[in-house]
Amino acid sequence: MSSITDESFPEIRESVRRLCAQFPGTYWQALDRDRTYPTRFVQALTEAGFLSVLIPEAYGGSGLGLGAAIAILEEVHRSGCNGGACHAQMYTMGTLLKHGSQAQKAQYLPRIATGELRLQAFGVTEPGAGTDTTRIATTARLDGDAYVVNGQKLWISRAEHSDLMILLVRTTPRDQAAKSSDGMSVLLVDLREAVGQGLTIRPVRTMLNHATTELFFENLRVPAENLIGVEGQGFRYILDGMNAERILIASECIGDGKFFVDRASAYARDREVFGRPIGQNQGVQFPIARAHVQIAAAELMVQRAAALFDAGRPCGSEANMGKLLASEASWAAGDTCLQTHGGFGFAEEYDIERKFRETRLYQVAPISTNLILSHVATHVLGMPKSF
């Protein structure tokens, strides 16, 4: 399936495809069965410089924009691999690069670029807050030269496989802040020092291999110098990371959608029933064609969101719309691919069922869909959010 993004960063895309060819479906199936982290794959991406694409050249990265990053992750997923094991290293740059101090960037970015350090954890979500981030209850109190952190986080991926974590906390109680989004701050937590010293990480078993965890903080001391930006303005900093996250995950959905259309098309051409390929039947052709149309349309919105982000312009609505459209398009493409394969779609060896489950992770849940639509409605109607 061809599209306009095939023309962007062609050398990067070809390099990613060659790298991913070394990690076929059997590699991912084995990891899935044992629920283990794809260490070898992440190391290969790191050594090739793909995970440091957003880090400035002065710190050892490529110094490219989000457009290059989405090309990388799209090709990773179109190749049948899974960028979920390491994509956080890209979108956390939206917070650290834009709002970190020069000292913080000089200390951490070169070692992140080489792979010596992994910044793979993004600690925002809490069980009592859900998608209403302003209601987080994890607190950080300044005590001398350190912040003392107490609270809980949930659905935090890769915490067991990361050295550093971007953590959102409340430094001013919500009822004492001028606005509900005020009084939150961002800390850069060194997980190597934190675990066992006030931080407990517990794995959460889910329907797919995604290294999901729950975090418990009990009087964890984080050096005050690890505060990113200005105390109390963390929500705005996190939004930059969230916009990047939505755009990057949307690009993974585009890659998944193309994977499904590619596989469905190939199977429809090769599979013969009643003496002819099933792809000659409109009942098989049209759903695949519709999936192609939906992916291509979503891709345009994702490209626009990335262009706005790279230009430093507001992109919240576009990032939200891109993720919504891309996640729904990839899910529809996955369903079409599964239906095209029939019973074989459920067989592990065809590698459709694994990707189908992985795509479900990125399919926006109902409450998140409502949050996105509320955000967009606020922009379109000029009215307050409905929740």
C-alpha positions as a printed NumPy array, in Angstrom:
array([[  0.   ,   0.   ,   0.   ],
       [  1.533,   3.291,  -1.054],
       [  0.957,   6.681,   0.551],
       [  2.464,  10.134,   0.744],
       [  4.624,   9.189,   3.751],
       [  6.511,   6.703,   1.591],
       [  8.197,   9.811,   0.166],
       [  9.323,  11.154,   3.557],
       [ 12.658,  10.025,   5.037],
       [ 13.088,   7.153,   2.547],
       [ 16.621,   6.32 ,   3.735],
       [ 15.471,   6.082,   7.348],
       [ 12.502,   3.934,   6.384],
       [ 14.648,   1.535,   4.377],
       [ 17.144,   1.24 ,   7.237],
       [ 14.357,   0.496,   9.707],
       [ 12.925,  -2.174,   7.401],
       [ 16.316,  -3.861,   7.094],
       [ 16.776,  -3.849,  10.863],
       [ 13.283,  -5.194,  11.525],
       [ 13.812,  -8.02 ,   9.049],
       [ 16.212,  -9.471,  11.62 ],
       [ 13.307,  -9.777,  14.093],
       [ 10.601, -11.845,  12.365],
       [  7.284, -12.936,  13.808],
       [  8.829, -15.981,  15.473],
       [ 11.007, -13.686,  17.622],
       [  7.961, -11.775,  18.876],
       [  5.875, -14.915,  19.315],
       [  8.511, -16.407,  21.614],
       [  8.631, -13.214,  23.682],
       [  4.849, -13.155,  23.821],
       [  4.662, -16.712,  25.135],
       [  7.24 , -16.035,  27.852],
       [  6.104, -12.423,  28.463],
       [  9.655, -11.141,  28.266],
       [ 11.077,  -7.779,  27.223],
       [ 12.553,  -7.475,  23.681],
       [ 16.012,  -6.49 ,  24.914],
       [ 17.845,  -7.479,  21.733],
       [ 15.439,  -5.499,  19.546],
       [ 15.698,  -2.382,  21.733],
       [ 19.492,  -2.634,  21.725],
       [ 19.519,  -2.873,  17.928],
       [ 17.317,   0.222,  17.581],
       [ 19.539,   2.071,  20.043],
       [ 22.791,   1.124,  18.324],
       [ 21.337,   2.194,  14.97 ],
       [ 20.552,   5.617,  16.439],
       [ 16.8  ,   5.414,  15.891],
       [ 15.821,   5.982,  19.527],
       [ 17.961,   9.124,  19.757],
       [ 16.524,  10.701,  16.619],
       [ 14.99 ,  13.627,  18.559],
       [ 18.042,  14.31 ,  20.729],
       [ 20.111,  17.266,  19.414],
       [ 23.415,  16.474,  17.737],
       [ 25.248,  18.361,  20.483],
       [ 24.153,  15.625,  22.891],
       [ 24.881,  12.707,  20.57 ],
       [ 21.538,  12.397,  18.802],
       [ 20.373,  12.996,  15.236],
       [ 18.672,  16.321,  15.96 ],
       [ 15.711,  15.525,  13.713],
       [ 12.054,  16.324,  14.287],
       [  8.932,  14.366,  15.082],
       [  8.419,  13.741,  11.366],
       [ 11.458,  11.463,  11.361],
       [ 10.338,   9.781,  14.582],
       [  6.924,   8.885,  13.19 ],
       [  8.58 ,   7.469,  10.062],
       [ 10.676,   5.18 ,  12.273],
       [  7.819,   3.907,  14.412],
       [  5.477,   3.497,  11.464],
       [  7.994,   1.269,   9.694],
       [  8.685,  -0.683,  12.889],
       [  5.02 ,  -1.582,  13.143],
       [  4.455,  -2.106,   9.433],
       [  7.306,  -4.627,   9.581],
       [  5.439,  -6.61 ,  12.241],
       [  7.609,  -5.484,  15.154],
       [  6.457,  -3.575,  18.23 ],
       [  7.779,  -0.126,  19.152],
       [  5.835,  -0.102,  22.405],
       [  8.867,  -1.47 ,  24.191],
       [ 10.844,   1.706,  23.6  ],
       [  8.744,   4.511,  22.085],
       [  8.612,   6.392,  25.405],
       [ 12.238,   7.397,  24.89 ],
       [ 10.969,   9.532,  22.016],
       [  7.905,  11.148,  23.525],
       [  9.486,  11.894,  26.893],
       [ 11.746,  14.24 ,  24.931],
       [  8.7  ,  16.504,  24.627],
       [  9.119,  17.213,  28.336],
       [ 12.857,  16.887,  28.955],
       [ 14.127,  18.617,  25.804],
       [ 11.709,  21.524,  25.943],
       [ 11.715,  22.177,  29.676],
       [ 14.758,  20.51 ,  31.231],
       [ 17.662,  22.652,  32.393],
       [ 20.941,  22.777,  30.501],
       [ 22.57 ,  20.905,  33.351],
       [ 19.95 ,  18.138,  33.223],
       [ 20.262,  17.772,  29.462],
       [ 24.044,  17.717,  29.625],
       [ 23.968,  15.107,  32.381],
       [ 21.455,  12.698,  30.876],
       [ 20.959,  13.154,  27.125],
       [ 24.387,  11.939,  25.931],
       [ 24.035,   8.724,  27.928],
       [ 20.445,   8.262,  26.754],
       [ 21.62 ,   8.689,  23.165],
       [ 24.27 ,   5.974,  23.518],
       [ 21.92 ,   3.618,  25.335],
       [ 23.872,   3.733,  28.571],
       [ 20.68 ,   5.038,  30.176],
       [ 17.1  ,   4.234,  29.271],
       [ 14.387,   6.839,  29.723],
       [ 11.395,   4.607,  29.081],
       [  8.944,   5.33 ,  31.908],
       [  6.33 ,   8.08 ,  31.99 ],
       [  4.668,   8.246,  35.409],
       [  1.369,  10.091,  35.071],
       [ -1.698,   7.81 ,  35.355],
       [ -3.211,   6.994,  38.755],
       [ -6.041,   4.635,  39.753],
       [ -8.086,   7.431,  41.33 ],
       [ -7.597,   9.971,  38.577],
       [ -7.93 ,   8.085,  35.305],
       [ -7.882,  10.511,  32.384],
       [ -8.521,  13.533,  34.644],
       [ -4.839,  14.224,  35.232],
       [ -5.584,  17.265,  37.402],
       [ -6.861,  14.887,  40.098],
       [ -3.628,  12.994,  40.656],
       [ -2.946,  12.418,  44.336],
       [  0.767,  11.547,  44.351],
       [  2.472,  14.332,  46.281],
       [  5.987,  15.726,  46.517],
       [  6.975,  17.863,  49.5  ],
       [ 10.222,  19.813,  49.47 ],
       [ 12.355,  18.828,  52.454],
       [ 15.768,  20.471,  52.413],
       [ 17.585,  19.429,  49.265],
       [ 15.063,  16.772,  48.196],
       [ 11.413,  16.218,  47.369],
       [  9.65 ,  13.537,  49.431],
       [  7.247,  11.617,  47.207],
       [  4.214,   9.631,  48.387],
       [  1.452,   8.072,  46.341],
       [  0.662,   5.526,  43.661],
       [  0.783,   5.221,  39.869],
       [ -0.893,   2.632,  37.646],
       [ -0.508,   1.436,  34.037],
       [  3.101,   2.62 ,  33.935],
       [  4.833,   0.67 ,  31.194],
       [  8.506,  -0.368,  31.136],
       [  9.348,   0.829,  34.668],
       [ 11.205,  -2.444,  35.258],
       [ 13.269,  -1.904,  32.115],
       [ 14.071,   1.783,  32.49 ],
       [ 16.78 ,   3.663,  34.345],
       [ 14.932,   6.998,  34.474],
       [ 11.319,   8.089,  34.736],
       [  9.469,  11.337,  34.088],
       [  7.13 ,  11.639,  37.085],
       [  4.167,  13.995,  37.523],
       [  3.364,  14.913,  41.134],
       [  1.346,  17.449,  43.099],
       [  3.449,  20.006,  44.943],
       [  0.376,  22.121,  45.825],
       [ -2.961,  20.555,  46.819],
       [ -5.608,  20.857,  44.102],
       [ -7.996,  22.797,  46.357],
       [ -5.26 ,  25.35 ,  47.108],
       [ -4.26 ,  25.986,  43.497],
       [ -5.626,  28.894,  41.487],
       [ -6.563,  26.487,  38.7  ],
       [ -6.969,  22.718,  38.833],
       [ -4.061,  22.357,  36.402],
       [ -1.761,  24.452,  38.612],
       [  0.345,  23.058,  41.437],
       [  1.695,  20.019,  39.579],
       [  5.411,  19.487,  39.023],
       [  7.654,  17.138,  37.065],
       [ 10.534,  15.207,  38.595],
       [ 13.18 ,  13.154,  36.833],
       [ 13.494,  10.014,  38.942],
       [ 16.52 ,   7.728,  38.834],
       [ 14.847,   4.327,  39.165],
       [ 18.15 ,   2.599,  39.884],
       [ 18.406,   4.505,  43.145],
       [ 14.685,   4.675,  43.929],
       [ 13.705,   0.984,  43.909],
       [ 13.875,  -0.335,  47.439],
       [ 14.438,   3.155,  48.832],
       [ 10.806,   4.272,  48.811],
       [  9.669,   2.939,  45.436],
       [  8.071,  -0.455,  44.892],
       [  7.319,  -1.711,  41.381],
       [  4.709,  -4.428,  40.895],
       [  4.016,  -6.004,  37.487],
       [  0.415,  -5.947,  36.233],
       [ -0.433,  -8.924,  34.046],
       [ -2.391,  -7.861,  30.971],
       [ -3.761,  -9.453,  27.795],
       [ -0.495,  -8.81 ,  25.956],
       [  3.219,  -8.538,  26.657],
       [  3.626,  -4.818,  27.436],
       [  5.665,  -4.724,  30.672],
       [  2.905,  -2.869,  32.54 ],
       [  3.409,  -2.026,  36.218],
       [  1.967,  -0.367,  39.295],
       [  4.177,   1.956,  41.34 ],
       [  4.028,   2.671,  45.074],
       [  5.883,   5.631,  46.6  ],
       [  6.54 ,   5.821,  50.333],
       [  8.745,   8.727,  51.403],
       [ 10.911,   8.442,  48.303],
       [ 13.508,  11.199,  48.286],
       [ 14.245,  12.747,  44.885],
       [ 16.992,  15.4  ,  44.677],
       [ 15.55 ,  18.901,  44.289],
       [ 17.886,  19.433,  41.334],
       [ 15.828,  16.786,  39.472],
       [ 12.862,  19.159,  39.249],
       [ 12.161,  19.855,  35.586],
       [ 11.334,  23.485,  34.906],
       [  9.449,  25.555,  37.483],
       [  7.616,  24.041,  40.422],
       [  3.849,  24.105,  39.921],
       [  3.925,  24.348,  36.118],
       [  4.393,  20.662,  35.402],
       [  1.021,  20.073,  33.79 ],
       [  1.972,  22.288,  30.864],
       [  5.282,  20.455,  30.502],
       [  3.59 ,  17.073,  30.529],
       [  1.188,  18.179,  27.794],
       [  4.134,  18.596,  25.439],
       [  5.062,  14.997,  26.175],
       [  1.455,  13.855,  25.79 ],
       [  1.033,  15.553,  22.42 ],
       [  4.202,  13.867,  21.203],
       [  2.977,  10.564,  22.673],
       [ -0.338,  10.765,  20.85 ],
       [  1.297,  11.593,  17.536],
       [  3.902,   8.844,  17.869],
       [  1.402,   6.197,  18.94 ],
       [ -0.849,   7.28 ,  16.079],
       [  2.063,   6.622,  13.704],
       [  2.388,   3.131,  15.178],
       [ -1.311,   2.622,  14.493],
       [ -0.733,   3.702,  10.889],
       [  2.064,   1.141,  10.64 ],
       [ -0.165,  -1.556,  12.129],
       [ -2.926,  -0.669,   9.686],
       [ -0.548,  -1.008,   6.754],
       [  0.716,  -4.316,   8.145],
       [ -2.847,  -5.636,   8.221],
       [ -3.714,  -4.365,   4.739],
       [ -0.472,  -5.83 ,   3.352],
       [ -1.126,  -9.216,   4.955],
       [ -4.827,  -9.283,   4.029],
       [ -4.069,  -8.336,   0.421],
       [ -1.381, -10.997,   0.063],
       [ -3.595, -13.684,   1.556],
       [ -6.568, -12.669,  -0.59 ],
       [ -4.414, -12.998,  -3.714],
       [ -2.982, -16.389,  -2.753],
       [ -5.858, -18.164,  -1.054],
       [ -8.026, -20.112,  -3.477],
       [-11.534, -21.343,  -2.731],
       [-13.913, -22.777,  -5.344],
       [-11.163, -22.631,  -7.94 ],
       [-10.212, -18.956,  -7.732],
       [ -8.497, -16.472,  -5.368],
       [-10.83 , -15.138,  -2.691],
       [ -9.581, -11.647,  -3.565],
       [-11.68 , -11.778,  -6.728],
       [-14.806, -11.51 ,  -4.574],
       [-16.042,  -8.006,  -3.778],
       [-17.033,  -9.181,  -0.311],
       [-13.315,  -9.655,   0.364],
       [-11.994,  -6.784,  -1.783],
       [-14.11 ,  -3.953,  -0.443],
       [-13.349,  -4.284,   3.298],
       [ -9.62 ,  -4.292,   2.499],
       [-10.051,  -1.265,   0.243],
       [-12.017,   0.537,   2.956],
       [ -9.277,  -0.213,   5.49 ],
       [ -6.742,   1.299,   3.068],
       [ -8.871,   4.439,   2.721],
       [ -9.266,   4.847,   6.488],
       [ -5.542,   4.417,   7.122],
       [ -4.605,   6.86 ,   4.358],
       [ -7.013,   9.501,   5.708],
       [ -5.789,   9.102,   9.297],
       [ -2.201,   9.311,   8.067],
       [ -2.786,  12.8  ,   6.711],
       [ -3.964,  14.045,  10.114],
       [ -0.991,  12.443,  11.863],
       [  1.365,  14.103,   9.384],
       [ -0.285,  17.467,  10.004],
       [ -0.036,  17.083,  13.783],
       [  3.662,  16.208,  13.534],
       [  4.337,  19.186,  11.272],
       [  2.65 ,  21.549,  13.735],
       [  4.593,  20.03 ,  16.661],
       [  7.905,  20.426,  14.844],
       [  7.021,  24.034,  13.985],
       [  6.399,  24.788,  17.664],
       [  2.761,  25.581,  16.998],
       [ -0.259,  24.438,  19.077],
       [ -1.185,  20.915,  18.027],
       [ -3.361,  19.532,  20.821],
       [ -6.486,  19.135,  18.7  ],
       [ -4.587,  17.657,  15.773],
       [ -2.678,  15.24 ,  18.027],
       [ -5.926,  14.073,  19.606],
       [ -7.711,  13.74 ,  16.279],
       [ -4.764,  11.903,  14.766],
       [ -4.665,   9.345,  17.561],
       [ -8.423,   8.822,  17.486],
       [ -8.569,   8.355,  13.713],
       [ -5.436,   6.212,  13.493],
       [ -6.355,   3.911,  16.376],
       [ -9.845,   3.316,  15.013],
       [ -8.517,   2.796,  11.482],
       [ -5.902,   0.279,  12.637],
       [ -8.469,  -1.621,  14.668],
       [-10.8  ,  -1.81 ,  11.651],
       [ -7.894,  -2.956,   9.476],
       [ -6.987,  -5.611,  12.028],
       [-10.537,  -6.919,  12.1  ],
       [-10.611,  -6.992,   8.292],
       [ -7.312,  -8.877,   8.181],
       [ -8.555, -11.412,  10.72 ],
       [-11.791, -11.897,   8.794],
       [ -9.891, -12.289,   5.518],
       [ -7.726, -15.043,   6.99 ],
       [-10.685, -16.812,   8.589],
       [ -9.607, -19.519,  11.013],
       [ -5.965, -19.105,  10.038],
       [ -6.065, -15.592,  11.515],
       [ -6.247, -17.17 ,  14.967],
       [ -3.211, -19.389,  14.357],
       [ -0.032, -18.147,  16.009],
       [  2.134, -19.003,  13.007],
       [  0.389, -16.413,  10.808],
       [  1.245, -13.691,  13.36 ],
       [ -2.1  , -11.954,  12.867],
       [ -3.564, -12.705,  16.288],
       [ -0.547, -11.208,  18.092],
       [ -0.712,  -7.983,  16.121],
       [ -4.483,  -7.949,  16.562],
       [ -4.042,  -7.979,  20.35 ],
       [ -1.296,  -5.362,  20.231],
       [ -3.491,  -3.084,  18.132],
       [ -6.22 ,  -3.384,  20.734],
       [ -3.881,  -1.713,  23.222],
       [ -3.749,   1.39 ,  21.044],
       [ -7.465,   1.388,  20.28 ],
       [ -8.757,   4.329,  22.299],
       [-10.904,   3.183,  25.225],
       [-14.407,   4.722,  25.543],
       [-13.447,   7.174,  28.296],
       [-10.358,   8.264,  26.355],
       [-12.471,   8.682,  23.235],
       [-14.81 ,  10.93 ,  25.197],
       [-11.846,  12.915,  26.522],
       [-10.494,  13.419,  23.014],
       [-13.891,  14.394,  21.625],
       [-14.403,  16.777,  24.559],
       [-11.036,  18.402,  23.792],
       [-11.882,  18.766,  20.112],
       [-15.405,  20.019,  20.875],
       [-13.912,  22.694,  23.116],
       [-11.791,  23.842,  20.173],
       [-14.63 ,  23.677,  17.634],
       [-17.494,  25.056,  19.733],
       [-15.544,  27.356,  21.992],
       [-17.342,  25.906,  25.045],
       [-15.984,  24.472,  28.307],
       [-15.134,  20.788,  28.435],
       [-18.077,  18.581,  29.348],
       [-15.978,  16.853,  32.059]])
